[in-house]
XYZ file of C-alpha atoms in Angstrom:
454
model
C 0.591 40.895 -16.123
C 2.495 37.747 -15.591
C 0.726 34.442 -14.526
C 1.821 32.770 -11.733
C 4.519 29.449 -11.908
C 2.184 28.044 -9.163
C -0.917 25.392 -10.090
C -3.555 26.837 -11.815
C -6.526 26.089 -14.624
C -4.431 26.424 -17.774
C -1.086 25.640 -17.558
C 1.399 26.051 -20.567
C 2.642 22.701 -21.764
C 5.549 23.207 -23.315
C 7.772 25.554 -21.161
C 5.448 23.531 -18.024
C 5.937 26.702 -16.265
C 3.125 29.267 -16.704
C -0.197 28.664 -15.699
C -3.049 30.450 -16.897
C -5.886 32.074 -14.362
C -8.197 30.320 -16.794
C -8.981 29.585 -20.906
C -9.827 32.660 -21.786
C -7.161 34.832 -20.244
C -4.658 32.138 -21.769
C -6.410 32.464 -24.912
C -5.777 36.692 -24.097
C -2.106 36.455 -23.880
C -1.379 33.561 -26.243
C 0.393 36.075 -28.893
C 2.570 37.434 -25.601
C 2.970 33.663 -24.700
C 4.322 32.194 -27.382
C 7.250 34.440 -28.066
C 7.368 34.387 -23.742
C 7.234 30.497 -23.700
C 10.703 30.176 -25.439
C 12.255 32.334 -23.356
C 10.802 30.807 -20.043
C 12.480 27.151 -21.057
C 15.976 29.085 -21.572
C 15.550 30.868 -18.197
C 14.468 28.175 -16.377
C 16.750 28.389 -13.626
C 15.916 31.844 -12.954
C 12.056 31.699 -13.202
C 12.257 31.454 -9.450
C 9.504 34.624 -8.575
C 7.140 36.827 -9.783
C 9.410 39.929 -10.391
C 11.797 37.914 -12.492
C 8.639 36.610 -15.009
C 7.282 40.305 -14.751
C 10.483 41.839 -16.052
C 10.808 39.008 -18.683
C 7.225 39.544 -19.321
C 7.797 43.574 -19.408
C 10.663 43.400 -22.087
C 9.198 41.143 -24.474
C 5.829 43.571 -24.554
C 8.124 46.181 -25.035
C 9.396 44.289 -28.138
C 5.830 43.654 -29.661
C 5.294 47.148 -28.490
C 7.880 47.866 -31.078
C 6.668 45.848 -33.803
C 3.395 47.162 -33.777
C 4.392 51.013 -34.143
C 6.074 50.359 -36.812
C 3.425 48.188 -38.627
C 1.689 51.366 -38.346
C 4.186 53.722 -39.403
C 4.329 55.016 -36.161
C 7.676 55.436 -33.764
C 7.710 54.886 -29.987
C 6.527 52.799 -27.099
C 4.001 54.723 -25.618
C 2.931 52.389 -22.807
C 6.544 51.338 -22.136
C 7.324 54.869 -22.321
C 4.854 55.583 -19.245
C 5.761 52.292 -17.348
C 9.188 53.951 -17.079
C 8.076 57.123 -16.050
C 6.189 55.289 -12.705
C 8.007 55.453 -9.284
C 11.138 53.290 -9.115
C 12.981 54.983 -6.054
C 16.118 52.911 -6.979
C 18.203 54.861 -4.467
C 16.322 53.289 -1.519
C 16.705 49.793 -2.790
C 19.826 48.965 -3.324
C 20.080 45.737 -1.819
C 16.899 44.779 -4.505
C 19.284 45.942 -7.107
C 22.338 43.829 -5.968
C 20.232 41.099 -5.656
C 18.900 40.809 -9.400
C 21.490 42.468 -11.140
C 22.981 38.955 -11.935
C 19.467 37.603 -13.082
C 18.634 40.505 -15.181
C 22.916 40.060 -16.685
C 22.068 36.309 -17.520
C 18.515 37.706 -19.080
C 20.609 40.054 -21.338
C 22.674 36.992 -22.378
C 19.741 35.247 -23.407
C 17.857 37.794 -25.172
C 18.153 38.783 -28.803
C 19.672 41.967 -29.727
C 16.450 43.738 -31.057
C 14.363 42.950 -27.394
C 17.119 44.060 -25.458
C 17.478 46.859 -23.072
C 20.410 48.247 -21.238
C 20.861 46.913 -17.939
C 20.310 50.144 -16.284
C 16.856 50.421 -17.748
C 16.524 46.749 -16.732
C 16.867 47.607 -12.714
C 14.847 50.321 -13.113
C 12.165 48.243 -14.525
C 13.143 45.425 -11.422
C 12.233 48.510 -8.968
C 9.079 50.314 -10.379
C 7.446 46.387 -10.048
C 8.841 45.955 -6.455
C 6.860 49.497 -6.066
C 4.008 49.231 -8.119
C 3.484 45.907 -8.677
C -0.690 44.401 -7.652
C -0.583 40.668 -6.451
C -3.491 39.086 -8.674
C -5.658 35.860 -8.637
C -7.730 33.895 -11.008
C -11.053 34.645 -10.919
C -13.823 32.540 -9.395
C -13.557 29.013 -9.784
C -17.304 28.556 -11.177
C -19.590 26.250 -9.986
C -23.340 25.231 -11.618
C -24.475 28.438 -9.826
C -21.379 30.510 -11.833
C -20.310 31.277 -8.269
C -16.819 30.076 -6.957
C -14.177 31.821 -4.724
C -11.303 34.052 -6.153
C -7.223 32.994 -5.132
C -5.359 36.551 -4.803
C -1.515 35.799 -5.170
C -0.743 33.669 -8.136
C 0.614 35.697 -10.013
C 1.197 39.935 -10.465
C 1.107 42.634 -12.491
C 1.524 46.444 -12.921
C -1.595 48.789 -13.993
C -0.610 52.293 -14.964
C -3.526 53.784 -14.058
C -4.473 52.223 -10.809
C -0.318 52.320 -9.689
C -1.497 56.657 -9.194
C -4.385 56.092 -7.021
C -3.022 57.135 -3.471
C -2.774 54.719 -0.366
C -4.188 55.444 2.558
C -4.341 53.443 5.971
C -8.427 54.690 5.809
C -9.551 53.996 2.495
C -12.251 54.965 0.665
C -11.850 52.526 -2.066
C -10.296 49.126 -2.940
C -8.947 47.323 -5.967
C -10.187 43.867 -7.438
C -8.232 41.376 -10.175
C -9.945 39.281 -12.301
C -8.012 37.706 -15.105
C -6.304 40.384 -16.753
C -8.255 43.489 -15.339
C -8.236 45.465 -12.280
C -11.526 47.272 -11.151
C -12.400 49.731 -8.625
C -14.732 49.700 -5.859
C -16.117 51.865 -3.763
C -16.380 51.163 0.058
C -18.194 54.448 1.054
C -20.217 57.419 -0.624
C -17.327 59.443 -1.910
C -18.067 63.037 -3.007
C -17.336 65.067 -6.813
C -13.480 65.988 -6.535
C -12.855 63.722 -3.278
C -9.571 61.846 -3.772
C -10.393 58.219 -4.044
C -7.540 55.815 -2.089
C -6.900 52.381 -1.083
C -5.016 50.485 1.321
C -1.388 48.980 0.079
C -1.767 46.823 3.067
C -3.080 43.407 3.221
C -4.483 43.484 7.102
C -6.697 46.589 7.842
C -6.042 45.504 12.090
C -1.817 46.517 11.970
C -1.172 48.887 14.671
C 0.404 52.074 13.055
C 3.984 51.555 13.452
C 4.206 48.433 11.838
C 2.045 49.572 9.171
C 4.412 52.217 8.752
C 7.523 50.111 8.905
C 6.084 47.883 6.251
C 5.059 50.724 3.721
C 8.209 52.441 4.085
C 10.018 49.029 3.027
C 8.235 47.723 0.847
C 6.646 51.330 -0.745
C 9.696 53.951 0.330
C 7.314 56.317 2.092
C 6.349 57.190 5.678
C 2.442 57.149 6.019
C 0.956 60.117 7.606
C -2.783 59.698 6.941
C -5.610 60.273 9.203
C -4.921 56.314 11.083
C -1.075 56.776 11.185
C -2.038 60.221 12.848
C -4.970 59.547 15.894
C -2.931 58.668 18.878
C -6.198 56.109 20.321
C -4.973 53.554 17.449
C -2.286 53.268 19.592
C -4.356 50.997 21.354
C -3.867 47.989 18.532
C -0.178 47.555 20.357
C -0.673 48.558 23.840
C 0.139 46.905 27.113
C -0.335 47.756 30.453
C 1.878 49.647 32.420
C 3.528 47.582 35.667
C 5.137 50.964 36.723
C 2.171 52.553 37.414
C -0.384 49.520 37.285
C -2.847 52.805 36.008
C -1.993 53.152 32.715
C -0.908 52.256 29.055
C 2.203 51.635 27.751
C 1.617 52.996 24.087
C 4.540 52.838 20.817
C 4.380 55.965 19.327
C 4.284 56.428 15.552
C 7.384 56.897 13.491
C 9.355 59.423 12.290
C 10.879 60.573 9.417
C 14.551 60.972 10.726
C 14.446 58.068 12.883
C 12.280 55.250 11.105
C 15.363 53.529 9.770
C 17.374 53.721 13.323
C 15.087 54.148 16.322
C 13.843 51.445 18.710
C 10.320 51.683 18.631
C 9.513 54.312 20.851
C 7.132 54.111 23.977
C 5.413 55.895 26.656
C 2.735 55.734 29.410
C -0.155 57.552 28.677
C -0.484 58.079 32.748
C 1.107 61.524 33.201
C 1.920 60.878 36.565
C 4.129 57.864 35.401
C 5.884 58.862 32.434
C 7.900 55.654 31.951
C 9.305 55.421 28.372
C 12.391 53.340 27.608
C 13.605 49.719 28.181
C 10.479 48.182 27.076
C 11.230 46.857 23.749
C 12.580 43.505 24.248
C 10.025 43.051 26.430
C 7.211 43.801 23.902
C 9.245 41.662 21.518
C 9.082 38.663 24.039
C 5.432 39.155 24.824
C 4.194 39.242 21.373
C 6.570 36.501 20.289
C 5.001 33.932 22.649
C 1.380 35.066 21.443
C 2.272 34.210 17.922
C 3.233 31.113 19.138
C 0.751 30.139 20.825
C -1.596 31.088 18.138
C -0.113 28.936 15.444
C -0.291 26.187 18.099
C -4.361 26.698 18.031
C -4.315 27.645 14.268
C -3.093 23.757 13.785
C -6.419 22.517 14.832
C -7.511 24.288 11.735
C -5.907 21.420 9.372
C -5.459 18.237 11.915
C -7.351 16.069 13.625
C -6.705 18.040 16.745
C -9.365 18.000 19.592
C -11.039 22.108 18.807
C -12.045 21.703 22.284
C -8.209 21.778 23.444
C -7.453 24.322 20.920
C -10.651 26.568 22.236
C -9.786 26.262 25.787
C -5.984 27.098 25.159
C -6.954 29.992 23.423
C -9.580 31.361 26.091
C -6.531 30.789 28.572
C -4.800 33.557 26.689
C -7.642 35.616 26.618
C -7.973 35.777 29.876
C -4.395 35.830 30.508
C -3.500 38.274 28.243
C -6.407 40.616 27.500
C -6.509 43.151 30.165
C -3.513 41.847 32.364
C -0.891 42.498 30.261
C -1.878 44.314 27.242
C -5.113 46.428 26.172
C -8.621 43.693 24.825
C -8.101 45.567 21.139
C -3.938 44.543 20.548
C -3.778 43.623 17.280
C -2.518 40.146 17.497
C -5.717 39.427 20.318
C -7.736 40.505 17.494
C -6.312 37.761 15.506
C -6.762 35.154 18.104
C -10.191 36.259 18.420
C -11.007 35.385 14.878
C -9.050 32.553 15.146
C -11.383 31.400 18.556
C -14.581 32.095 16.348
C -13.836 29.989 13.443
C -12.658 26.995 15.597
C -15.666 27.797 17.671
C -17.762 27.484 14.992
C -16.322 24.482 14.228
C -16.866 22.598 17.493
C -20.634 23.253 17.281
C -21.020 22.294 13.725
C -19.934 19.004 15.509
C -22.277 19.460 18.431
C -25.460 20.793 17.192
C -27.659 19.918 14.895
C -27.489 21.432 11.246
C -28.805 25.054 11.084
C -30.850 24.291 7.904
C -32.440 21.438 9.890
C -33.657 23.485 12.668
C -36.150 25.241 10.513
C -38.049 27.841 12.251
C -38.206 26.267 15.372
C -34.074 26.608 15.685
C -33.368 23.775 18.296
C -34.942 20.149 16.849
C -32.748 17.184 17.447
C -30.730 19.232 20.119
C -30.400 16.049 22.993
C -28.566 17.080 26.113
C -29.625 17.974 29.430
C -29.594 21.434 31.064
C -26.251 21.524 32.395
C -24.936 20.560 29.225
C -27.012 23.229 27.216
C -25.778 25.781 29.722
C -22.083 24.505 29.257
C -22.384 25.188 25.641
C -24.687 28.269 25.754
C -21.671 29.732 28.000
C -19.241 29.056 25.420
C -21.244 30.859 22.921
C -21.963 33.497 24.217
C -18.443 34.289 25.134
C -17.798 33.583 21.368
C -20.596 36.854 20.802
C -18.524 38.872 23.235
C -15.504 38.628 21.493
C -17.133 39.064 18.314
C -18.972 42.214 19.401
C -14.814 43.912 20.512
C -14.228 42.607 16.859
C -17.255 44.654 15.519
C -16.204 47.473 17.389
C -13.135 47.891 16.256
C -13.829 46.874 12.666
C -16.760 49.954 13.107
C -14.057 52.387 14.405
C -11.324 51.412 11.636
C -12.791 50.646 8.416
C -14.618 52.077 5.938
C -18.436 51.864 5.657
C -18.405 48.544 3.651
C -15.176 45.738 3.626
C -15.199 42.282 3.019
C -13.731 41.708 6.744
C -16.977 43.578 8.269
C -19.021 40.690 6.055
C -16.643 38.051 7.608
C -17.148 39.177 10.960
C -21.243 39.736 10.555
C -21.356 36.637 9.083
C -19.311 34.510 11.840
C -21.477 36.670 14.653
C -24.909 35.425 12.651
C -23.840 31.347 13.059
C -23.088 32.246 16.556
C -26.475 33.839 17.196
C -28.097 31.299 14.978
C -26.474 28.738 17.436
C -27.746 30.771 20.473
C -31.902 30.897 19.214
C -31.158 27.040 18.963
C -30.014 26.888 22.556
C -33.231 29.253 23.671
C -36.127 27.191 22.238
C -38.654 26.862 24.812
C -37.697 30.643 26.248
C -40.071 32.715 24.304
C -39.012 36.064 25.022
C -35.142 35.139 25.394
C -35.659 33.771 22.107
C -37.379 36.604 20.598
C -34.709 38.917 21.750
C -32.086 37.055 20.266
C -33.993 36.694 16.753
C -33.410 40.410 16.690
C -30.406 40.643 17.145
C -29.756 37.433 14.296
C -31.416 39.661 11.855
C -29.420 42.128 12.417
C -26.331 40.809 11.725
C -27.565 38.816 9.082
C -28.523 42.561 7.238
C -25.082 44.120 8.012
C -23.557 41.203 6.917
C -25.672 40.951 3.381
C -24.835 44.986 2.992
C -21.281 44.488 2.714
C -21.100 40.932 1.234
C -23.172 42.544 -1.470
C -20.382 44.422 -2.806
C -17.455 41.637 -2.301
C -19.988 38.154 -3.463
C -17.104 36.253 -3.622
C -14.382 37.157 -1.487
């Protein structure tokens, strides 16, 4: 595994490059490290990503690898041996190839004669991590209560074992990093002799063609599991149809022979319309100005923005956009939903009085007058609409448990929490919504259960 060259809680100081997930993992690696370390400060200038520190990484275990066989009388590199034996498919990444082949010819340079290894074996190695390779974090930053939140990215590294289990778009299972080991979990019941897979994919919400696109470039394969395959999740990147004003325009998925050449392909899902081509560049424009227009809101996140401007600019798109143009479940709607929750969320934290303070009784302190309760209680509970498309999607798409599912329960519970504040005085109105609080509150504890601190 090689450590991230980004900030972390143990950083090398001597080659002022590595940093450590934590103590104990640099106290795991520090016999890798210090034969690593010198090598970092002469490589300096190359030390520019993950894949170059992997392979450095890589080639100096191989080395210690080599020592230790024959402290034991033993030949071979048996877990070098099956590193090399993972999938490189070096023929599909030539470009990768050209691009390191001078980094990996100055790491030769460098390198003493009894670590080397020929520069063939070298860009083979450069290709099974581009393959195989699991982004990894430190683990929890703890706290008095030994709780803290994990950082995924800061660093990578390959796992033989886990590289074999299969992906799939509708997985069963997914991985975990913490320090130096990977661990399984399951997100569903899975039966004796069932093939456990996980998703390669960072964003369960993609619409299939670009989660096809992406796994073929980044993985060399063309996805044809059960989600590439239904023709309804179509609906994550469809628009309407102006033709026909009736139906859907729709992409269809990819295909082998043409994934590398063909314009995504479209069609109306009205038979009676059947329009197909030119619509491309227009999809291209359309989701280009929602992007924007999300990052514009996302800013609020970090700045001293007015939420209020950023809530009603996104609930202009909404209403703009979902229906109108393109179907309420596109994928990048979904994201501005989420987005329109947190910020949401936000604004009333500013608004309202604290949760905790409300105490059974849900709306103490709350001063305003009817119209402005109803101005607010109108904003939140088009907040719960959107978040109940977001459940239903998240329902239809994902496995039984995921830490999204706990995101979304959770962000639905503040908003219903918000709403029983809004309803004191309304016995029954309150009562109802109560309910329907502890009901999220229990999906949302059923799947955090299993991801505490994601």
């Amino acid at each position: 595994m090689a450590p991230g060259p980004a900030a972390a809680a143990a950083r090398c100081n001597k080659c002022h490059t590595i940093a450590f997930c934590s103590p104990a993992c640099r106290a795991e690696g520090e016999v890798l490290h210090r034969v690593e370390c010198f090598y970092v400060k002469k490589l300096g200038h190359l030390i520019v990503n993950l894949e170059i520190l992997l392979l450095l990484r890589i080639v100096i275990a191989r080395w210690l690898e080599t020592l230790s066989s024959q402290k034991r009388g033993v030949e071979g590199t048996p877990v070098f041996d099956r590193m090399m034996h993972m999938q490189a498919h070096a023929e599909s990444q030539i470009d990768l190839l050209q691009t390191y082949a001078p980094a990996v010819e100055d790491m030769l340079r460098v390198l003493p004669a009894e670590m080397k290894v020929a520069k063939e074996a070298m860009l083979i190695i450069v290709c099974i991590c581009s393959v195989n390779q699991f982004a990894v974090g430190r683990p929890p930053a703890e706290n008095e209560s030994g709780e803290g939140q994990s950082k995924d990215g800061e660093g990578s590294g390959l796992f033989l074992t886990s590289a074999i289990v299969s992906h799939s778009c509708r997985e069963n299972a997914m991985h975990r990093t913490k320090g130096r080991r990977l661990a399984m979990l399951a997100l569903e019941p899975i039966a004796a002799g069932s093939e456990i897979t996980w998703s390669y994919l960072g964003n369960p919400l993609l619409p299939t063609q670009i989660r096809q696109r992406e796994l073929y470039q980044t993985k060399v394969f063309l996805c044809q599991c059960e989600r590439c395959l239904d023709l309804t999740e179509c609906h994550l990147r469809a628009f309407a149809c102006k033709a026909c004003n009736e139906g859907l325009l729709v992409p269809l998925p990819l295909t082998q022979a043409g994934i590398e050449t063909e314009e995504d392909r479209w069609r109306c899902d009205n038979a009676a319309c059947g329009r197909a081509a030119g619509f491309a560049r227009d999809v291209e424009r359309l989701e280009a100005g929602l992007v924007r227009r999300f990052e514009e809101a996302h800013a609020a996140l970090g700045a001293t923005q007015d939420l209020a401007a950023a809530l009603q600019q996104l609930e202009a798109v909404i209403a703009d956009h979902a229906g109108p143009v393109m179907h309420p479940h596109h994928y990048l709607l979904l994201q501005i939903y989420l987005l329109h929750g947190e910020l949401l969320r936000r604004k009333l934290d500013g608004r309202l009085p604290p949760l905790q303070a409300a105490g059974g009784g849900g709306g103490a302190g709350l001063s305003m007058n009817e119209d402005q309760r109803a101005a607010i209680r109108k904003q939140v509970e088009a907040g719960l609409r959107l978040a109940e498309r977001l459940e239903a999607v998240a329902d239809a798409l994902l496995p039984g448990r995921h830490p999204l599912k706990a995101d979304l329960f959770e962000g639905k519970a503040v908003l219903l929490a918000r709403l029983r504040q809004l309803t004191i005085g309304r016995a029954e109105e309150e009562k109802g919504v109560s309910a329907q609080l502890a009901e999220a509150e229990r999906r949302a504890a059923d799947n955090r259960r299993l991801f505490p601190d994601l």
